[in-house]
Amino acid sequence: MLNNQFKKKPRILCLHGHASSGKIFKEDMKNWPEIVLEKMDLVFLDAPFPTENSSLIGRFDPPYYEWFQDNEDHTVYKNFDQAVAYIEDHMIKWGPFDGVLGVSQGSTMTAALPGMQREGVAFTRVPKVKFLILISAYKLGGKTFSAPELAKNAFSSPIDIRSLHIIGEKDPTKCCNFELLESFVNPTVLYHRGGHGVPNGLDENGVKIVLGFLNKIQTVLSEKENMSCETSSPCCHYFDLVRSLFSRKRWTSMKNARIENVA
């Protein structure tokens, strides 16, 4: 069967950290091994709100963006609802997406997404996400970060989807990462020797953990696609091949992973 020769790559929306950008996030991800990147179809989104105060000045050129603004003790949030609506609009435009990958402020948005979807307060116009990859993520409504009104019940019950949590051993905020872990059912955890943010490459154990996680996702997605195709016309297999070939030309390639920045 033609369709079985092609394993579906999970299509993943990528949300950068505070005062960063989709372009910068993409550059950071280039440090990951090709054997990992080739398993993913990555789409990088710029946050809606420009900001000039960035720790990346000197390392990366502007522009820089943020998803929302909060006060020093993380009890008051501004523009959170607008950011959620913005992300959902782009998920409709560029999706459907199988999962979401976030780092720092972007991963905080990512972690709350399934709960808001479950509660029916946001992301109701897009399919339910099947998995999350969370790098240096915080829990909204936890001990350190209060929850915006829209996300107040996001963690009212355990998040029962596949999740990979990437935590830096030198991250000064890793206690917040540990707190978030408790809100997920059977999370997969990867520790690296770095600090806050995207790890600068993956060691042998890191590659093993990430590939194991992605292979499980890929198997589930391919099985569902094959089952769907078996109930449809035989032409389905032909169109799957055409779509695959067309996609390779349509999207920008980086280390064999399809990666695109969207505004």
PDB file of C-alpha atoms in Angstrom:
ATOM      1  CA  MET A   1       0.000   0.000   0.000  1.00  0.00           C
ATOM      2  CA  LEU A   2       1.521   3.294  -1.112  1.00  0.00           C
ATOM      3  CA  ASN A   3       0.374   5.201   1.958  1.00  0.00           C
ATOM      4  CA  ASN A   4       2.258   2.892   4.312  1.00  0.00           C
ATOM      5  CA  GLN A   5       5.568   3.812   2.693  1.00  0.00           C
ATOM      6  CA  PHE A   6       5.362   7.338   4.115  1.00  0.00           C
ATOM      7  CA  LYS A   7       5.202   8.011   7.828  1.00  0.00           C
ATOM      8  CA  LYS A   8       3.374  11.226   8.557  1.00  0.00           C
ATOM      9  CA  LYS A   9       5.566  13.953  10.034  1.00  0.00           C
ATOM     10  CA  PRO A  10       3.834  15.688  12.928  1.00  0.00           C
ATOM     11  CA  ARG A  11       3.058  19.282  12.011  1.00  0.00           C
ATOM     12  CA  ILE A  12       4.124  21.451  14.936  1.00  0.00           C
ATOM     13  CA  LEU A  13       3.434  25.104  15.730  1.00  0.00           C
ATOM     14  CA  CYS A  14       6.444  26.712  17.450  1.00  0.00           C
ATOM     15  CA  LEU A  15       6.027  29.567  19.952  1.00  0.00           C
ATOM     16  CA  HIS A  16       9.192  31.479  20.878  1.00  0.00           C
ATOM     17  CA  GLY A  17      10.146  32.942  24.239  1.00  0.00           C
ATOM     18  CA  HIS A  18       9.742  36.453  25.617  1.00  0.00           C
ATOM     19  CA  ALA A  19      11.450  39.234  23.621  1.00  0.00           C
ATOM     20  CA  SER A  20      12.460  36.845  20.867  1.00  0.00           C
ATOM     21  CA  SER A  21      11.035  35.882  17.463  1.00  0.00           C
ATOM     22  CA  GLY A  22      10.177  32.942  15.271  1.00  0.00           C
ATOM     23  CA  LYS A  23      13.379  33.526  13.308  1.00  0.00           C
ATOM     24  CA  ILE A  24      15.511  33.423  16.455  1.00  0.00           C
ATOM     25  CA  PHE A  25      13.743  30.297  17.708  1.00  0.00           C
ATOM     26  CA  LYS A  26      14.424  28.643  14.354  1.00  0.00           C
ATOM     27  CA  GLU A  27      18.118  29.542  14.603  1.00  0.00           C
ATOM     28  CA  ASP A  28      18.307  28.015  18.085  1.00  0.00           C
ATOM     29  CA  MET A  29      16.694  24.809  16.848  1.00  0.00           C
ATOM     30  CA  LYS A  30      19.361  24.424  14.154  1.00  0.00           C
ATOM     31  CA  ASN A  31      21.692  23.185  16.900  1.00  0.00           C
ATOM     32  CA  TRP A  32      19.609  20.042  17.269  1.00  0.00           C
ATOM     33  CA  PRO A  33      20.754  16.957  15.331  1.00  0.00           C
ATOM     34  CA  GLU A  34      19.426  16.419  11.829  1.00  0.00           C
ATOM     35  CA  ILE A  35      18.129  12.986  12.825  1.00  0.00           C
ATOM     36  CA  VAL A  36      15.711  14.750  15.195  1.00  0.00           C
ATOM     37  CA  LEU A  37      14.774  17.730  13.010  1.00  0.00           C
ATOM     38  CA  GLU A  38      13.916  15.542  10.030  1.00  0.00           C
ATOM     39  CA  LYS A  39      11.129  13.961  12.082  1.00  0.00           C
ATOM     40  CA  MET A  40       9.213  17.238  12.425  1.00  0.00           C
ATOM     41  CA  ASP A  41       7.315  19.685  10.231  1.00  0.00           C
ATOM     42  CA  LEU A  42       7.950  22.941  12.106  1.00  0.00           C
ATOM     43  CA  VAL A  43       6.153  26.257  11.656  1.00  0.00           C
ATOM     44  CA  PHE A  44       7.495  29.255  13.610  1.00  0.00           C
ATOM     45  CA  LEU A  45       5.142  32.075  14.559  1.00  0.00           C
ATOM     46  CA  ASP A  46       6.106  35.595  15.671  1.00  0.00           C
ATOM     47  CA  ALA A  47       4.213  36.836  18.737  1.00  0.00           C
ATOM     48  CA  PRO A  48       1.831  39.763  18.121  1.00  0.00           C
ATOM     49  CA  PHE A  49       3.425  42.400  20.355  1.00  0.00           C
ATOM     50  CA  PRO A  50       6.771  44.088  19.526  1.00  0.00           C
ATOM     51  CA  THR A  51       9.168  44.819  22.381  1.00  0.00           C
ATOM     52  CA  GLU A  52      12.560  46.501  22.552  1.00  0.00           C
ATOM     53  CA  ASN A  53      13.800  45.135  25.876  1.00  0.00           C
ATOM     54  CA  SER A  54      15.516  41.858  25.035  1.00  0.00           C
ATOM     55  CA  SER A  55      18.353  39.886  26.592  1.00  0.00           C
ATOM     56  CA  LEU A  56      19.189  38.788  23.047  1.00  0.00           C
ATOM     57  CA  ILE A  57      20.465  42.226  21.961  1.00  0.00           C
ATOM     58  CA  GLY A  58      23.961  41.749  20.581  1.00  0.00           C
ATOM     59  CA  ARG A  59      23.381  38.082  19.860  1.00  0.00           C
ATOM     60  CA  PHE A  60      20.441  38.425  17.479  1.00  0.00           C
ATOM     61  CA  ASP A  61      19.191  41.432  15.558  1.00  0.00           C
ATOM     62  CA  PRO A  62      15.670  42.801  16.170  1.00  0.00           C
ATOM     63  CA  PRO A  63      12.734  42.743  15.809  1.00  0.00           C
ATOM     64  CA  TYR A  64      11.751  41.090  19.081  1.00  0.00           C
ATOM     65  CA  TYR A  65       8.245  40.105  20.181  1.00  0.00           C
ATOM     66  CA  GLU A  66       6.317  38.982  23.253  1.00  0.00           C
ATOM     67  CA  TRP A  67       3.073  37.057  23.727  1.00  0.00           C
ATOM     68  CA  PHE A  68       1.767  39.082  26.663  1.00  0.00           C
ATOM     69  CA  GLN A  69       2.894  41.470  29.378  1.00  0.00           C
ATOM     70  CA  ASP A  70       2.760  40.861  33.128  1.00  0.00           C
ATOM     71  CA  ASN A  71       3.851  42.718  36.233  1.00  0.00           C
ATOM     72  CA  GLU A  72       6.903  41.905  38.327  1.00  0.00           C
ATOM     73  CA  ASP A  73       5.156  39.448  40.641  1.00  0.00           C
ATOM     74  CA  HIS A  74       3.197  37.803  37.790  1.00  0.00           C
ATOM     75  CA  THR A  75      -0.250  38.620  39.157  1.00  0.00           C
ATOM     76  CA  VAL A  76      -1.526  40.996  36.463  1.00  0.00           C
ATOM     77  CA  TYR A  77      -1.567  40.114  32.770  1.00  0.00           C
ATOM     78  CA  LYS A  78      -2.110  42.315  29.746  1.00  0.00           C
ATOM     79  CA  ASN A  79      -3.028  41.167  26.225  1.00  0.00           C
ATOM     80  CA  PHE A  80      -3.162  37.474  27.148  1.00  0.00           C
ATOM     81  CA  ASP A  81      -6.614  37.003  25.584  1.00  0.00           C
ATOM     82  CA  GLN A  82      -5.493  38.789  22.426  1.00  0.00           C
ATOM     83  CA  ALA A  83      -2.469  36.505  22.138  1.00  0.00           C
ATOM     84  CA  VAL A  84      -4.641  33.408  22.500  1.00  0.00           C
ATOM     85  CA  ALA A  85      -6.975  34.625  19.745  1.00  0.00           C
ATOM     86  CA  TYR A  86      -3.966  35.488  17.567  1.00  0.00           C
ATOM     87  CA  ILE A  87      -2.499  31.995  17.952  1.00  0.00           C
ATOM     88  CA  GLU A  88      -5.840  30.357  17.187  1.00  0.00           C
ATOM     89  CA  ASP A  89      -6.273  32.471  14.044  1.00  0.00           C
ATOM     90  CA  HIS A  90      -2.867  31.363  12.792  1.00  0.00           C
ATOM     91  CA  MET A  91      -3.572  27.726  13.670  1.00  0.00           C
ATOM     92  CA  ILE A  92      -6.606  27.970  11.405  1.00  0.00           C
ATOM     93  CA  LYS A  93      -4.617  29.674   8.657  1.00  0.00           C
ATOM     94  CA  TRP A  94      -1.539  27.421   8.688  1.00  0.00           C
ATOM     95  CA  GLY A  95      -2.883  24.202  10.207  1.00  0.00           C
ATOM     96  CA  PRO A  96      -4.104  21.777  11.058  1.00  0.00           C
ATOM     97  CA  PHE A  97      -1.375  21.226  13.630  1.00  0.00           C
ATOM     98  CA  ASP A  98      -0.756  17.969  15.449  1.00  0.00           C
ATOM     99  CA  GLY A  99       1.191  19.512  18.310  1.00  0.00           C
ATOM    100  CA  VAL A 100       2.752  22.655  19.733  1.00  0.00           C
ATOM    101  CA  LEU A 101       6.370  23.327  20.737  1.00  0.00           C
ATOM    102  CA  GLY A 102       7.082  26.252  23.031  1.00  0.00           C
ATOM    103  CA  VAL A 103      10.002  27.771  24.909  1.00  0.00           C
ATOM    104  CA  SER A 104       9.842  29.960  28.045  1.00  0.00           C
ATOM    105  CA  GLN A 105       6.945  32.439  27.680  1.00  0.00           C
ATOM    106  CA  GLY A 106       5.845  30.593  24.548  1.00  0.00           C
ATOM    107  CA  SER A 107       5.835  27.275  26.403  1.00  0.00           C
ATOM    108  CA  THR A 108       3.762  28.811  29.187  1.00  0.00           C
ATOM    109  CA  MET A 109       1.121  29.629  26.568  1.00  0.00           C
ATOM    110  CA  THR A 110       1.577  26.150  25.095  1.00  0.00           C
ATOM    111  CA  ALA A 111       1.137  24.331  28.401  1.00  0.00           C
ATOM    112  CA  ALA A 112      -2.204  26.040  29.073  1.00  0.00           C
ATOM    113  CA  LEU A 113      -3.570  25.412  25.564  1.00  0.00           C
ATOM    114  CA  PRO A 114      -5.065  21.901  26.045  1.00  0.00           C
ATOM    115  CA  GLY A 115      -6.785  22.931  29.278  1.00  0.00           C
ATOM    116  CA  MET A 116      -8.341  26.010  27.705  1.00  0.00           C
ATOM    117  CA  GLN A 117      -9.427  23.827  24.802  1.00  0.00           C
ATOM    118  CA  ARG A 118     -10.969  21.292  27.187  1.00  0.00           C
ATOM    119  CA  GLU A 119     -12.815  24.012  29.102  1.00  0.00           C
ATOM    120  CA  GLY A 120     -14.203  25.427  25.851  1.00  0.00           C
ATOM    121  CA  VAL A 121     -12.899  28.949  26.497  1.00  0.00           C
ATOM    122  CA  ALA A 122     -10.330  29.070  23.669  1.00  0.00           C
ATOM    123  CA  PHE A 123      -9.015  27.132  20.685  1.00  0.00           C
ATOM    124  CA  THR A 124     -12.491  25.785  19.993  1.00  0.00           C
ATOM    125  CA  ARG A 125     -12.195  26.393  16.235  1.00  0.00           C
ATOM    126  CA  VAL A 126      -9.210  24.090  15.760  1.00  0.00           C
ATOM    127  CA  PRO A 127      -8.712  20.330  16.277  1.00  0.00           C
ATOM    128  CA  LYS A 128      -7.512  19.233  19.692  1.00  0.00           C
ATOM    129  CA  VAL A 129      -3.740  19.178  19.922  1.00  0.00           C
ATOM    130  CA  LYS A 130      -2.312  15.683  20.297  1.00  0.00           C
ATOM    131  CA  PHE A 131       0.966  16.465  22.041  1.00  0.00           C
ATOM    132  CA  LEU A 132       3.141  19.231  23.501  1.00  0.00           C
ATOM    133  CA  ILE A 133       6.889  19.828  23.662  1.00  0.00           C
ATOM    134  CA  LEU A 134       7.642  22.236  26.512  1.00  0.00           C
ATOM    135  CA  ILE A 135      11.039  23.885  27.018  1.00  0.00           C
ATOM    136  CA  SER A 136      11.505  25.832  30.276  1.00  0.00           C
ATOM    137  CA  ALA A 137       7.750  26.020  30.853  1.00  0.00           C
ATOM    138  CA  TYR A 138       5.806  27.562  33.740  1.00  0.00           C
ATOM    139  CA  LYS A 139       2.389  26.742  35.153  1.00  0.00           C
ATOM    140  CA  LEU A 140      -0.175  29.533  35.051  1.00  0.00           C
ATOM    141  CA  GLY A 141      -2.064  29.401  38.319  1.00  0.00           C
ATOM    142  CA  GLY A 142       0.838  27.818  40.161  1.00  0.00           C
ATOM    143  CA  LYS A 143       2.889  29.032  43.115  1.00  0.00           C
ATOM    144  CA  THR A 144       4.872  31.604  41.122  1.00  0.00           C
ATOM    145  CA  PHE A 145       2.577  32.643  38.276  1.00  0.00           C
ATOM    146  CA  SER A 146      -1.049  33.611  38.764  1.00  0.00           C
ATOM    147  CA  ALA A 147      -3.450  32.650  35.995  1.00  0.00           C
ATOM    148  CA  PRO A 148      -5.103  35.110  33.621  1.00  0.00           C
ATOM    149  CA  GLU A 149      -8.900  34.839  33.717  1.00  0.00           C
ATOM    150  CA  LEU A 150      -9.021  32.899  30.443  1.00  0.00           C
ATOM    151  CA  ALA A 151      -6.636  30.245  31.774  1.00  0.00           C
ATOM    152  CA  LYS A 152      -7.851  30.075  35.384  1.00  0.00           C
ATOM    153  CA  ASN A 153      -9.173  26.509  34.960  1.00  0.00           C
ATOM    154  CA  ALA A 154      -6.600  25.285  32.452  1.00  0.00           C
ATOM    155  CA  PHE A 155      -5.052  22.968  35.052  1.00  0.00           C
ATOM    156  CA  SER A 156      -8.180  22.206  37.075  1.00  0.00           C
ATOM    157  CA  SER A 157      -7.783  18.570  36.037  1.00  0.00           C
ATOM    158  CA  PRO A 158      -4.737  16.660  34.763  1.00  0.00           C
ATOM    159  CA  ILE A 159      -3.651  17.274  31.163  1.00  0.00           C
ATOM    160  CA  ASP A 160      -3.967  13.851  29.569  1.00  0.00           C
ATOM    161  CA  ILE A 161      -2.059  14.183  26.304  1.00  0.00           C
ATOM    162  CA  ARG A 162       1.481  13.187  25.383  1.00  0.00           C
ATOM    163  CA  SER A 163       4.002  15.746  26.594  1.00  0.00           C
ATOM    164  CA  LEU A 164       7.769  16.136  26.473  1.00  0.00           C
ATOM    165  CA  HIS A 165       9.233  18.479  29.101  1.00  0.00           C
ATOM    166  CA  ILE A 166      12.780  19.758  28.484  1.00  0.00           C
ATOM    167  CA  ILE A 167      14.426  21.127  31.635  1.00  0.00           C
ATOM    168  CA  GLY A 168      17.859  22.699  32.074  1.00  0.00           C
ATOM    169  CA  GLU A 169      19.792  21.629  35.158  1.00  0.00           C
ATOM    170  CA  LYS A 170      21.177  25.175  35.482  1.00  0.00           C
ATOM    171  CA  ASP A 171      17.863  26.913  34.858  1.00  0.00           C
ATOM    172  CA  PRO A 172      17.226  29.190  37.876  1.00  0.00           C
ATOM    173  CA  THR A 173      13.482  28.759  37.338  1.00  0.00           C
ATOM    174  CA  LYS A 174      13.465  24.965  37.035  1.00  0.00           C
ATOM    175  CA  CYS A 175      11.324  24.669  40.176  1.00  0.00           C
ATOM    176  CA  CYS A 176       8.507  26.113  38.038  1.00  0.00           C
ATOM    177  CA  ASN A 177       9.149  23.390  35.456  1.00  0.00           C
ATOM    178  CA  PHE A 178       8.821  20.719  38.133  1.00  0.00           C
ATOM    179  CA  GLU A 179       5.556  22.223  39.348  1.00  0.00           C
ATOM    180  CA  LEU A 180       4.123  22.043  35.838  1.00  0.00           C
ATOM    181  CA  LEU A 181       5.091  18.369  35.511  1.00  0.00           C
ATOM    182  CA  GLU A 182       2.600  17.475  38.228  1.00  0.00           C
ATOM    183  CA  SER A 183      -0.262  18.709  36.035  1.00  0.00           C
ATOM    184  CA  PHE A 184       0.424  16.217  33.216  1.00  0.00           C
ATOM    185  CA  VAL A 185      -0.398  12.517  32.961  1.00  0.00           C
ATOM    186  CA  ASN A 186       2.712  10.390  32.323  1.00  0.00           C
ATOM    187  CA  PRO A 187       4.973  13.202  31.075  1.00  0.00           C
ATOM    188  CA  THR A 188       8.233  12.411  29.299  1.00  0.00           C
ATOM    189  CA  VAL A 189      11.116  14.404  30.794  1.00  0.00           C
ATOM    190  CA  LEU A 190      14.471  15.344  29.293  1.00  0.00           C
ATOM    191  CA  TYR A 191      17.113  16.992  31.479  1.00  0.00           C
ATOM    192  CA  HIS A 192      20.045  18.784  29.868  1.00  0.00           C
ATOM    193  CA  ARG A 193      23.153  20.417  31.322  1.00  0.00           C
ATOM    194  CA  GLY A 194      22.308  23.916  30.145  1.00  0.00           C
ATOM    195  CA  GLY A 195      20.176  26.669  31.579  1.00  0.00           C
ATOM    196  CA  HIS A 196      16.960  28.403  30.596  1.00  0.00           C
ATOM    197  CA  GLY A 197      15.798  28.075  27.001  1.00  0.00           C
ATOM    198  CA  VAL A 198      16.510  25.841  24.022  1.00  0.00           C
ATOM    199  CA  PRO A 199      19.368  23.432  24.787  1.00  0.00           C
ATOM    200  CA  ASN A 200      22.426  23.996  22.606  1.00  0.00           C
ATOM    201  CA  GLY A 201      22.265  20.597  20.955  1.00  0.00           C
ATOM    202  CA  LEU A 202      21.297  17.216  22.392  1.00  0.00           C
ATOM    203  CA  ASP A 203      23.585  14.548  23.809  1.00  0.00           C
ATOM    204  CA  GLU A 204      23.144  10.854  23.031  1.00  0.00           C
ATOM    205  CA  ASN A 205      20.591  10.347  25.785  1.00  0.00           C
ATOM    206  CA  GLY A 206      18.698  13.484  24.757  1.00  0.00           C
ATOM    207  CA  VAL A 207      18.490  12.302  21.159  1.00  0.00           C
ATOM    208  CA  LYS A 208      17.217   8.925  22.350  1.00  0.00           C
ATOM    209  CA  ILE A 209      14.477  10.508  24.473  1.00  0.00           C
ATOM    210  CA  VAL A 210      13.308  12.972  21.810  1.00  0.00           C
ATOM    211  CA  LEU A 211      13.344  10.363  19.033  1.00  0.00           C
ATOM    212  CA  GLY A 212      11.439   7.918  21.208  1.00  0.00           C
ATOM    213  CA  PHE A 213       8.789  10.547  21.878  1.00  0.00           C
ATOM    214  CA  LEU A 214       8.516  11.594  18.220  1.00  0.00           C
ATOM    215  CA  ASN A 215       8.432   8.009  16.960  1.00  0.00           C
ATOM    216  CA  LYS A 216       5.435   7.278  19.173  1.00  0.00           C
ATOM    217  CA  ILE A 217       3.680  10.388  17.881  1.00  0.00           C
ATOM    218  CA  GLN A 218       4.519   9.536  14.282  1.00  0.00           C
ATOM    219  CA  THR A 219       3.246   5.978  14.653  1.00  0.00           C
ATOM    220  CA  VAL A 220      -0.078   7.112  16.108  1.00  0.00           C
ATOM    221  CA  LEU A 221      -0.574   9.752  13.411  1.00  0.00           C
ATOM    222  CA  SER A 222       0.300   7.337  10.603  1.00  0.00           C
ATOM    223  CA  GLU A 223      -2.048   4.658  11.947  1.00  0.00           C
ATOM    224  CA  LYS A 224      -4.923   7.134  12.093  1.00  0.00           C
ATOM    225  CA  GLU A 225      -4.188   8.373   8.579  1.00  0.00           C
ATOM    226  CA  ASN A 226      -4.013   4.824   7.214  1.00  0.00           C
ATOM    227  CA  MET A 227      -7.320   3.896   8.871  1.00  0.00           C
ATOM    228  CA  SER A 228      -8.931   6.974   7.361  1.00  0.00           C
ATOM    229  CA  CYS A 229      -7.563   6.139   3.931  1.00  0.00           C
ATOM    230  CA  GLU A 230      -8.769   2.529   4.076  1.00  0.00           C
ATOM    231  CA  THR A 231     -12.360   3.753   4.292  1.00  0.00           C
ATOM    232  CA  SER A 232     -11.973   6.137   1.362  1.00  0.00           C
ATOM    233  CA  SER A 233     -11.394   5.866  -2.375  1.00  0.00           C
ATOM    234  CA  PRO A 234      -8.273   4.055  -3.700  1.00  0.00           C
ATOM    235  CA  CYS A 235      -7.329   7.423  -5.182  1.00  0.00           C
ATOM    236  CA  CYS A 236      -6.542   8.508  -1.625  1.00  0.00           C
ATOM    237  CA  HIS A 237      -3.109   6.870  -1.811  1.00  0.00           C
ATOM    238  CA  TYR A 238      -2.264   8.664  -5.042  1.00  0.00           C
ATOM    239  CA  PHE A 239      -3.252  12.040  -3.626  1.00  0.00           C
ATOM    240  CA  ASP A 240      -1.228  11.370  -0.463  1.00  0.00           C
ATOM    241  CA  LEU A 241       1.881  10.956  -2.599  1.00  0.00           C
ATOM    242  CA  VAL A 242       1.140  14.062  -4.668  1.00  0.00           C
ATOM    243  CA  ARG A 243       0.503  16.086  -1.507  1.00  0.00           C
ATOM    244  CA  SER A 244       3.775  14.891   0.004  1.00  0.00           C
ATOM    245  CA  LEU A 245       5.781  15.851  -3.078  1.00  0.00           C
ATOM    246  CA  PHE A 246       4.025  19.219  -3.367  1.00  0.00           C
ATOM    247  CA  SER A 247       4.693  20.012   0.281  1.00  0.00           C
ATOM    248  CA  ARG A 248       8.409  19.477  -0.145  1.00  0.00           C
ATOM    249  CA  LYS A 249       8.501  22.190  -2.780  1.00  0.00           C
ATOM    250  CA  ARG A 250       6.188  24.537  -0.957  1.00  0.00           C
ATOM    251  CA  TRP A 251       7.976  24.788   2.372  1.00  0.00           C
ATOM    252  CA  THR A 252      11.420  26.109   3.130  1.00  0.00           C
ATOM    253  CA  SER A 253      13.807  23.264   3.933  1.00  0.00           C
ATOM    254  CA  MET A 254      16.337  23.316   6.762  1.00  0.00           C
ATOM    255  CA  LYS A 255      18.242  20.117   7.514  1.00  0.00           C
ATOM    256  CA  ASN A 256      15.444  18.162   5.810  1.00  0.00           C
ATOM    257  CA  ALA A 257      12.821  19.495   8.216  1.00  0.00           C
ATOM    258  CA  ARG A 258      10.170  21.726   6.698  1.00  0.00           C
ATOM    259  CA  ILE A 259      10.424  24.987   8.575  1.00  0.00           C
ATOM    260  CA  GLU A 260       8.598  28.209   7.841  1.00  0.00           C
ATOM    261  CA  ASN A 261       8.228  31.546   9.546  1.00  0.00           C
ATOM    262  CA  VAL A 262       4.779  33.102   9.507  1.00  0.00           C
ATOM    263  CA  ALA A 263       3.917  36.667  10.451  1.00  0.00           C
TER     264      ALA A 263
END
